[in-house]
């Protein structure tokens, strides 16, 4: 892969995961709004933001090129549903004191990316990668066996986002066009729900304080920018390489949950986190060693 493209991909991945890592702080600011309503605002304002962005960047030709391929448009409907479910689960978790489990999900996600890369993209699985995945699996199984529970939220977030990343890489659509079409698929449902069915203290925008409405509008930016960065990273890097950077996001979430929002590490979470962190350590060591060996062979 071209060196410049690789550098760009690394920059995009770091930007995406940093924003995702601090995103829970934003959702805490609008916690009085029901998760389903926050979800609809994410979709509506993201779609409008994308329209403005594509117009300003004069990228409508790329959008028309994608729209001329019905198969890709239909596949983007699938990715839209996948990422929409991920958004809704994440918002609910953050605003219901499950930020730690959300961070666990995103710690697991890089390892699932590695498995998906092997199963669906024919990316080779190295020995230490096998060990990392085994350790992560053991962490989940120990929690199930010892404490009788599964980290459902964490697994749901990890799997949904891994599927989204895999599909976006397979579809091969540019970040802006893909994001616009995805939000366009979700826009009618979001608008019908918000303006036709939602009935809460915050669902009537004209009755809300201006500050709250501005925060809800900001959901479009908070949603769109990191997803575009992520899609751009996926187009430039191997899926397993993109997964390498994801430890940044959940680390920031973990720190926010424990330091700022008072969530406690229960014994079952401590066991699972311990295995996941060990797995990630093995994964990172393998990635660094493999990169060093590759550079030696090239030189």
Short mmCIF file of C-alpha atoms in Angstrom, two decimals:
data_model
loop_
_atom_site.label_atom_id
_atom_site.label_comp_id
_atom_site.label_asym_id
_atom_site.label_seq_id
_atom_site.Cartn_x
_atom_site.Cartn_y
_atom_site.Cartn_z
CA UNK A 1 0.00 0.00 0.00
CA UNK A 2 1.21 3.53 -0.83
CA UNK A 3 3.11 5.13 2.08
CA UNK A 4 1.22 8.43 1.80
CA UNK A 5 -2.12 6.60 1.84
CA UNK A 6 -1.02 4.65 4.91
CA UNK A 7 -0.06 7.84 6.74
CA UNK A 8 -3.37 9.44 5.82
CA UNK A 9 -5.22 6.35 7.02
CA UNK A 10 -3.41 6.44 10.37
CA UNK A 11 -4.29 10.11 10.83
CA UNK A 12 -7.94 9.48 9.98
CA UNK A 13 -8.13 6.50 12.35
CA UNK A 14 -6.59 8.46 15.26
CA UNK A 15 -8.98 11.36 14.69
CA UNK A 16 -12.04 9.10 14.55
CA UNK A 17 -11.23 7.15 17.70
CA UNK A 18 -10.31 10.26 19.71
CA UNK A 19 -13.67 11.87 18.95
CA UNK A 20 -15.51 8.62 19.73
CA UNK A 21 -13.60 8.35 23.01
CA UNK A 22 -14.83 11.72 24.30
CA UNK A 23 -18.31 11.47 22.72
CA UNK A 24 -19.93 10.12 25.94
CA UNK A 25 -19.28 13.51 27.57
CA UNK A 26 -21.49 15.07 24.89
CA UNK A 27 -24.32 12.59 25.40
CA UNK A 28 -24.20 13.22 29.14
CA UNK A 29 -24.96 16.89 28.36
CA UNK A 30 -28.28 15.88 26.77
CA UNK A 31 -29.15 13.01 29.13
CA UNK A 32 -32.58 14.55 29.84
CA UNK A 33 -33.51 13.67 26.24
CA UNK A 34 -34.69 10.04 25.70
CA UNK A 35 -32.18 7.89 23.75
CA UNK A 36 -34.59 7.35 20.84
CA UNK A 37 -34.94 11.11 20.42
CA UNK A 38 -31.19 11.68 20.57
CA UNK A 39 -30.89 8.97 17.93
CA UNK A 40 -33.35 10.75 15.62
CA UNK A 41 -31.48 14.03 16.05
CA UNK A 42 -28.22 12.27 15.16
CA UNK A 43 -29.76 11.04 11.92
CA UNK A 44 -31.59 14.23 10.93
CA UNK A 45 -28.79 16.69 11.61
CA UNK A 46 -26.16 14.35 10.19
CA UNK A 47 -28.08 14.14 6.92
CA UNK A 48 -28.44 17.93 6.71
CA UNK A 49 -24.79 18.43 7.64
CA UNK A 50 -23.74 16.03 4.89
CA UNK A 51 -25.84 17.88 2.30
CA UNK A 52 -24.07 21.12 3.17
CA UNK A 53 -20.64 19.49 3.25
CA UNK A 54 -21.02 17.77 -0.12
CA UNK A 55 -22.33 20.97 -1.68
CA UNK A 56 -19.43 23.03 -0.35
CA UNK A 57 -16.86 20.43 -1.45
CA UNK A 58 -18.58 20.06 -4.85
CA UNK A 59 -18.73 16.30 -4.48
CA UNK A 60 -22.14 15.64 -6.01
CA UNK A 61 -20.60 13.83 -8.98
CA UNK A 62 -19.26 11.16 -6.60
CA UNK A 63 -22.71 10.82 -5.05
CA UNK A 64 -24.32 10.42 -8.48
CA UNK A 65 -21.75 7.76 -9.35
CA UNK A 66 -22.73 5.74 -6.28
CA UNK A 67 -26.46 6.25 -6.88
CA UNK A 68 -26.00 4.80 -10.37
CA UNK A 69 -25.02 1.47 -8.70
CA UNK A 70 -28.22 0.08 -7.12
CA UNK A 71 -26.40 -2.80 -5.42
CA UNK A 72 -24.18 -0.42 -3.49
CA UNK A 73 -27.14 1.78 -2.56
CA UNK A 74 -28.98 -1.25 -1.15
CA UNK A 75 -25.89 -2.39 0.74
CA UNK A 76 -25.66 1.10 2.26
CA UNK A 77 -29.18 0.57 3.56
CA UNK A 78 -27.83 -2.45 5.45
CA UNK A 79 -24.91 -0.46 6.84
CA UNK A 80 -27.32 2.32 7.80
CA UNK A 81 -29.42 -0.07 9.89
CA UNK A 82 -26.27 -1.57 11.42
CA UNK A 83 -24.75 1.74 12.47
CA UNK A 84 -28.16 3.06 13.56
CA UNK A 85 -28.54 0.16 15.97
CA UNK A 86 -25.01 0.76 17.23
CA UNK A 87 -25.77 4.45 17.85
CA UNK A 88 -28.96 3.73 19.76
CA UNK A 89 -27.37 1.08 21.98
CA UNK A 90 -24.39 3.34 22.70
CA UNK A 91 -26.56 6.33 23.67
CA UNK A 92 -28.68 4.15 25.96
CA UNK A 93 -25.60 2.64 27.60
CA UNK A 94 -23.92 6.00 28.26
CA UNK A 95 -27.00 7.63 29.74
CA UNK A 96 -27.92 4.61 31.87
CA UNK A 97 -24.60 4.25 33.71
CA UNK A 98 -23.20 1.52 31.44
CA UNK A 99 -20.29 3.49 30.00
CA UNK A 100 -17.80 0.94 31.34
CA UNK A 101 -19.51 -1.86 29.45
CA UNK A 102 -19.63 0.34 26.36
CA UNK A 103 -15.88 0.86 26.64
CA UNK A 104 -15.47 -2.92 27.04
CA UNK A 105 -17.29 -3.41 23.75
CA UNK A 106 -14.89 -1.13 21.95
CA UNK A 107 -11.91 -2.84 23.58
CA UNK A 108 -13.21 -6.14 22.16
CA UNK A 109 -13.90 -4.67 18.72
CA UNK A 110 -10.30 -4.63 17.38
CA UNK A 111 -10.06 -8.35 18.05
CA UNK A 112 -13.32 -9.00 16.24
CA UNK A 113 -11.99 -6.92 13.35
CA UNK A 114 -9.01 -9.28 13.15
CA UNK A 115 -11.32 -12.31 13.05
CA UNK A 116 -13.53 -10.71 10.38
CA UNK A 117 -10.45 -9.79 8.35
CA UNK A 118 -9.39 -13.43 8.38
CA UNK A 119 -12.84 -14.88 7.67
CA UNK A 120 -14.08 -12.47 5.02
CA UNK A 121 -11.08 -10.60 3.60
CA UNK A 122 -8.54 -13.46 3.57
CA UNK A 123 -6.16 -11.56 5.82
CA UNK A 124 -3.61 -13.89 7.40
CA UNK A 125 -3.88 -14.74 11.10
CA UNK A 126 -0.56 -14.76 12.97
CA UNK A 127 0.08 -16.87 16.09
CA UNK A 128 -0.02 -13.99 18.56
CA UNK A 129 -3.25 -12.77 16.99
CA UNK A 130 -4.75 -16.19 17.68
CA UNK A 131 -3.56 -15.89 21.29
CA UNK A 132 -5.07 -12.41 21.64
CA UNK A 133 -8.46 -13.55 20.37
CA UNK A 134 -8.33 -16.61 22.64
CA UNK A 135 -7.62 -14.45 25.70
CA UNK A 136 -10.51 -12.13 24.87
CA UNK A 137 -12.84 -15.09 24.43
CA UNK A 138 -11.70 -16.51 27.77
CA UNK A 139 -12.49 -13.21 29.46
CA UNK A 140 -16.08 -13.34 28.25
CA UNK A 141 -16.44 -17.05 29.08
CA UNK A 142 -15.03 -16.59 32.61
CA UNK A 143 -17.57 -13.85 33.26
CA UNK A 144 -20.36 -16.12 32.01
CA UNK A 145 -19.18 -19.11 34.06
CA UNK A 146 -18.14 -17.36 37.28
CA UNK A 147 -20.76 -14.62 37.48
CA UNK A 148 -23.59 -16.00 35.36
CA UNK A 149 -23.78 -12.97 33.08
CA UNK A 150 -22.67 -11.88 29.65
CA UNK A 151 -21.54 -8.35 28.71
CA UNK A 152 -24.48 -8.05 26.33
CA UNK A 153 -24.06 -4.31 25.77
CA UNK A 154 -20.34 -4.64 25.12
CA UNK A 155 -20.75 -7.58 22.74
CA UNK A 156 -23.61 -5.86 20.92
CA UNK A 157 -21.56 -2.72 20.34
CA UNK A 158 -18.46 -4.67 19.32
CA UNK A 159 -20.24 -6.93 16.83
CA UNK A 160 -22.42 -4.23 15.27
CA UNK A 161 -19.49 -1.91 14.70
CA UNK A 162 -17.28 -4.70 13.34
CA UNK A 163 -20.01 -5.65 10.86
CA UNK A 164 -20.34 -2.00 9.85
CA UNK A 165 -16.60 -1.65 9.26
CA UNK A 166 -16.45 -4.87 7.25
CA UNK A 167 -19.38 -3.91 5.02
CA UNK A 168 -18.08 -0.40 4.40
CA UNK A 169 -14.71 -1.81 3.39
CA UNK A 170 -16.37 -4.32 1.03
CA UNK A 171 -18.68 -1.72 -0.54
CA UNK A 172 -15.77 0.59 -1.49
CA UNK A 173 -17.70 3.87 -1.41
CA UNK A 174 -16.09 7.19 -0.58
CA UNK A 175 -16.72 8.47 2.96
CA UNK A 176 -18.92 11.45 2.09
CA UNK A 177 -21.20 9.70 -0.39
CA UNK A 178 -21.59 6.68 1.87
CA UNK A 179 -22.47 8.76 4.90
CA UNK A 180 -25.00 10.84 2.96
CA UNK A 181 -26.77 7.80 1.53
CA UNK A 182 -26.79 6.00 4.90
CA UNK A 183 -28.38 8.97 6.68
CA UNK A 184 -30.78 9.44 3.76
CA UNK A 185 -32.04 5.87 4.30
CA UNK A 186 -32.61 6.58 8.01
CA UNK A 187 -33.90 10.15 7.62
CA UNK A 188 -37.59 9.38 6.86
CA UNK A 189 -37.91 7.01 9.82
CA UNK A 190 -36.20 9.47 12.15
CA UNK A 191 -38.35 12.40 11.01
CA UNK A 192 -41.61 10.42 11.25
CA UNK A 193 -40.74 9.29 14.77
CA UNK A 194 -39.57 12.68 16.06
CA UNK A 195 -42.36 14.79 14.59
CA UNK A 196 -45.16 12.22 14.55
CA UNK A 197 -44.79 9.91 17.53
CA UNK A 198 -42.31 11.26 20.09
CA UNK A 199 -44.07 12.99 22.96
CA UNK A 200 -41.79 13.95 25.82
CA UNK A 201 -40.67 17.08 27.60
CA UNK A 202 -37.95 17.62 25.00
CA UNK A 203 -39.61 16.38 21.80
CA UNK A 204 -41.21 19.75 20.95
CA UNK A 205 -38.26 21.78 19.69
CA UNK A 206 -40.06 25.12 19.86
CA UNK A 207 -40.53 24.63 23.63
CA UNK A 208 -36.90 23.72 24.31
CA UNK A 209 -34.27 26.20 25.50
CA UNK A 210 -32.05 27.40 22.67
CA UNK A 211 -29.01 25.86 24.39
CA UNK A 212 -30.60 22.39 24.31
CA UNK A 213 -31.60 22.69 20.66
CA UNK A 214 -28.06 23.75 19.76
CA UNK A 215 -26.70 20.70 21.61
CA UNK A 216 -29.08 18.45 19.68
CA UNK A 217 -28.08 20.04 16.38
CA UNK A 218 -24.44 19.41 17.33
CA UNK A 219 -25.30 15.69 17.30
CA UNK A 220 -24.94 15.84 13.53
CA UNK A 221 -21.36 17.03 13.75
CA UNK A 222 -20.46 14.66 16.59
CA UNK A 223 -21.86 11.80 14.49
CA UNK A 224 -20.67 12.68 11.02
CA UNK A 225 -17.05 13.74 11.44
CA UNK A 226 -15.68 10.58 13.15
CA UNK A 227 -17.67 8.25 10.88
CA UNK A 228 -16.25 9.96 7.81
CA UNK A 229 -12.76 9.72 9.28
CA UNK A 230 -13.34 6.03 10.05
CA UNK A 231 -14.61 5.26 6.56
CA UNK A 232 -11.64 7.08 5.06
CA UNK A 233 -9.28 5.07 7.28
CA UNK A 234 -10.92 1.78 6.24
CA UNK A 235 -10.42 2.67 2.57
CA UNK A 236 -6.67 3.21 3.11
CA UNK A 237 -5.70 0.55 5.67
CA UNK A 238 -6.18 -3.16 6.30
CA UNK A 239 -9.19 -3.82 8.52
CA UNK A 240 -6.96 -5.37 11.18
CA UNK A 241 -4.71 -2.30 11.10
CA UNK A 242 -7.67 0.01 11.64
CA UNK A 243 -8.59 -2.13 14.63
CA UNK A 244 -5.14 -1.53 16.11
CA UNK A 245 -5.99 2.13 16.79
CA UNK A 246 -9.32 1.47 18.46
CA UNK A 247 -7.84 1.09 21.94
CA UNK A 248 -7.70 4.92 22.09
CA UNK A 249 -11.49 5.37 22.08
CA UNK A 250 -12.42 2.88 24.81
CA UNK A 251 -9.48 4.00 26.97
CA UNK A 252 -10.88 7.53 27.00
CA UNK A 253 -14.38 6.14 27.68
CA UNK A 254 -13.04 4.02 30.54
CA UNK A 255 -11.33 7.04 32.13
CA UNK A 256 -14.45 9.16 31.75
CA UNK A 257 -16.61 6.46 33.34
CA UNK A 258 -14.37 5.84 36.36
CA UNK A 259 -12.83 9.26 36.98
CA UNK A 260 -15.61 11.68 36.02
CA UNK A 261 -18.91 9.76 36.16
CA UNK A 262 -18.39 7.52 39.17
CA UNK A 263 -19.04 4.11 37.62
CA UNK A 264 -17.52 1.30 39.69
CA UNK A 265 -15.47 -1.68 38.52
CA UNK A 266 -17.44 -4.70 39.76
CA UNK A 267 -15.62 -8.08 40.06
CA UNK A 268 -17.12 -9.48 36.85
CA UNK A 269 -16.04 -6.39 34.89
CA UNK A 270 -12.55 -6.52 36.45
CA UNK A 271 -12.09 -10.12 35.31
CA UNK A 272 -13.26 -9.44 31.77
CA UNK A 273 -11.32 -6.19 31.46
CA UNK A 274 -8.19 -7.96 32.69
CA UNK A 275 -8.40 -10.61 29.97
CA UNK A 276 -9.25 -8.02 27.30
CA UNK A 277 -6.36 -5.76 28.25
CA UNK A 278 -3.97 -8.71 28.24
CA UNK A 279 -5.30 -9.70 24.83
CA UNK A 280 -4.79 -6.16 23.54
CA UNK A 281 -1.24 -6.11 24.92
CA UNK A 282 -0.47 -9.30 22.99
CA UNK A 283 -2.18 -7.87 19.91
CA UNK A 284 -0.16 -4.63 20.06
CA UNK A 285 3.15 -6.45 20.62
CA UNK A 286 2.40 -8.64 17.59
CA UNK A 287 1.49 -5.62 15.45
CA UNK A 288 4.65 -3.73 16.41
CA UNK A 289 6.87 -6.80 15.83
CA UNK A 290 5.23 -7.53 12.47
CA UNK A 291 5.68 -3.90 11.38
CA UNK A 292 9.36 -4.00 12.37
CA UNK A 293 9.92 -7.25 10.44
CA UNK A 294 8.20 -5.79 7.39
CA UNK A 295 10.43 -2.70 7.44
CA UNK A 296 13.55 -4.88 7.71
CA UNK A 297 12.48 -6.97 4.70
CA UNK A 298 11.76 -3.83 2.66
CA UNK A 299 15.13 -2.25 3.42
#
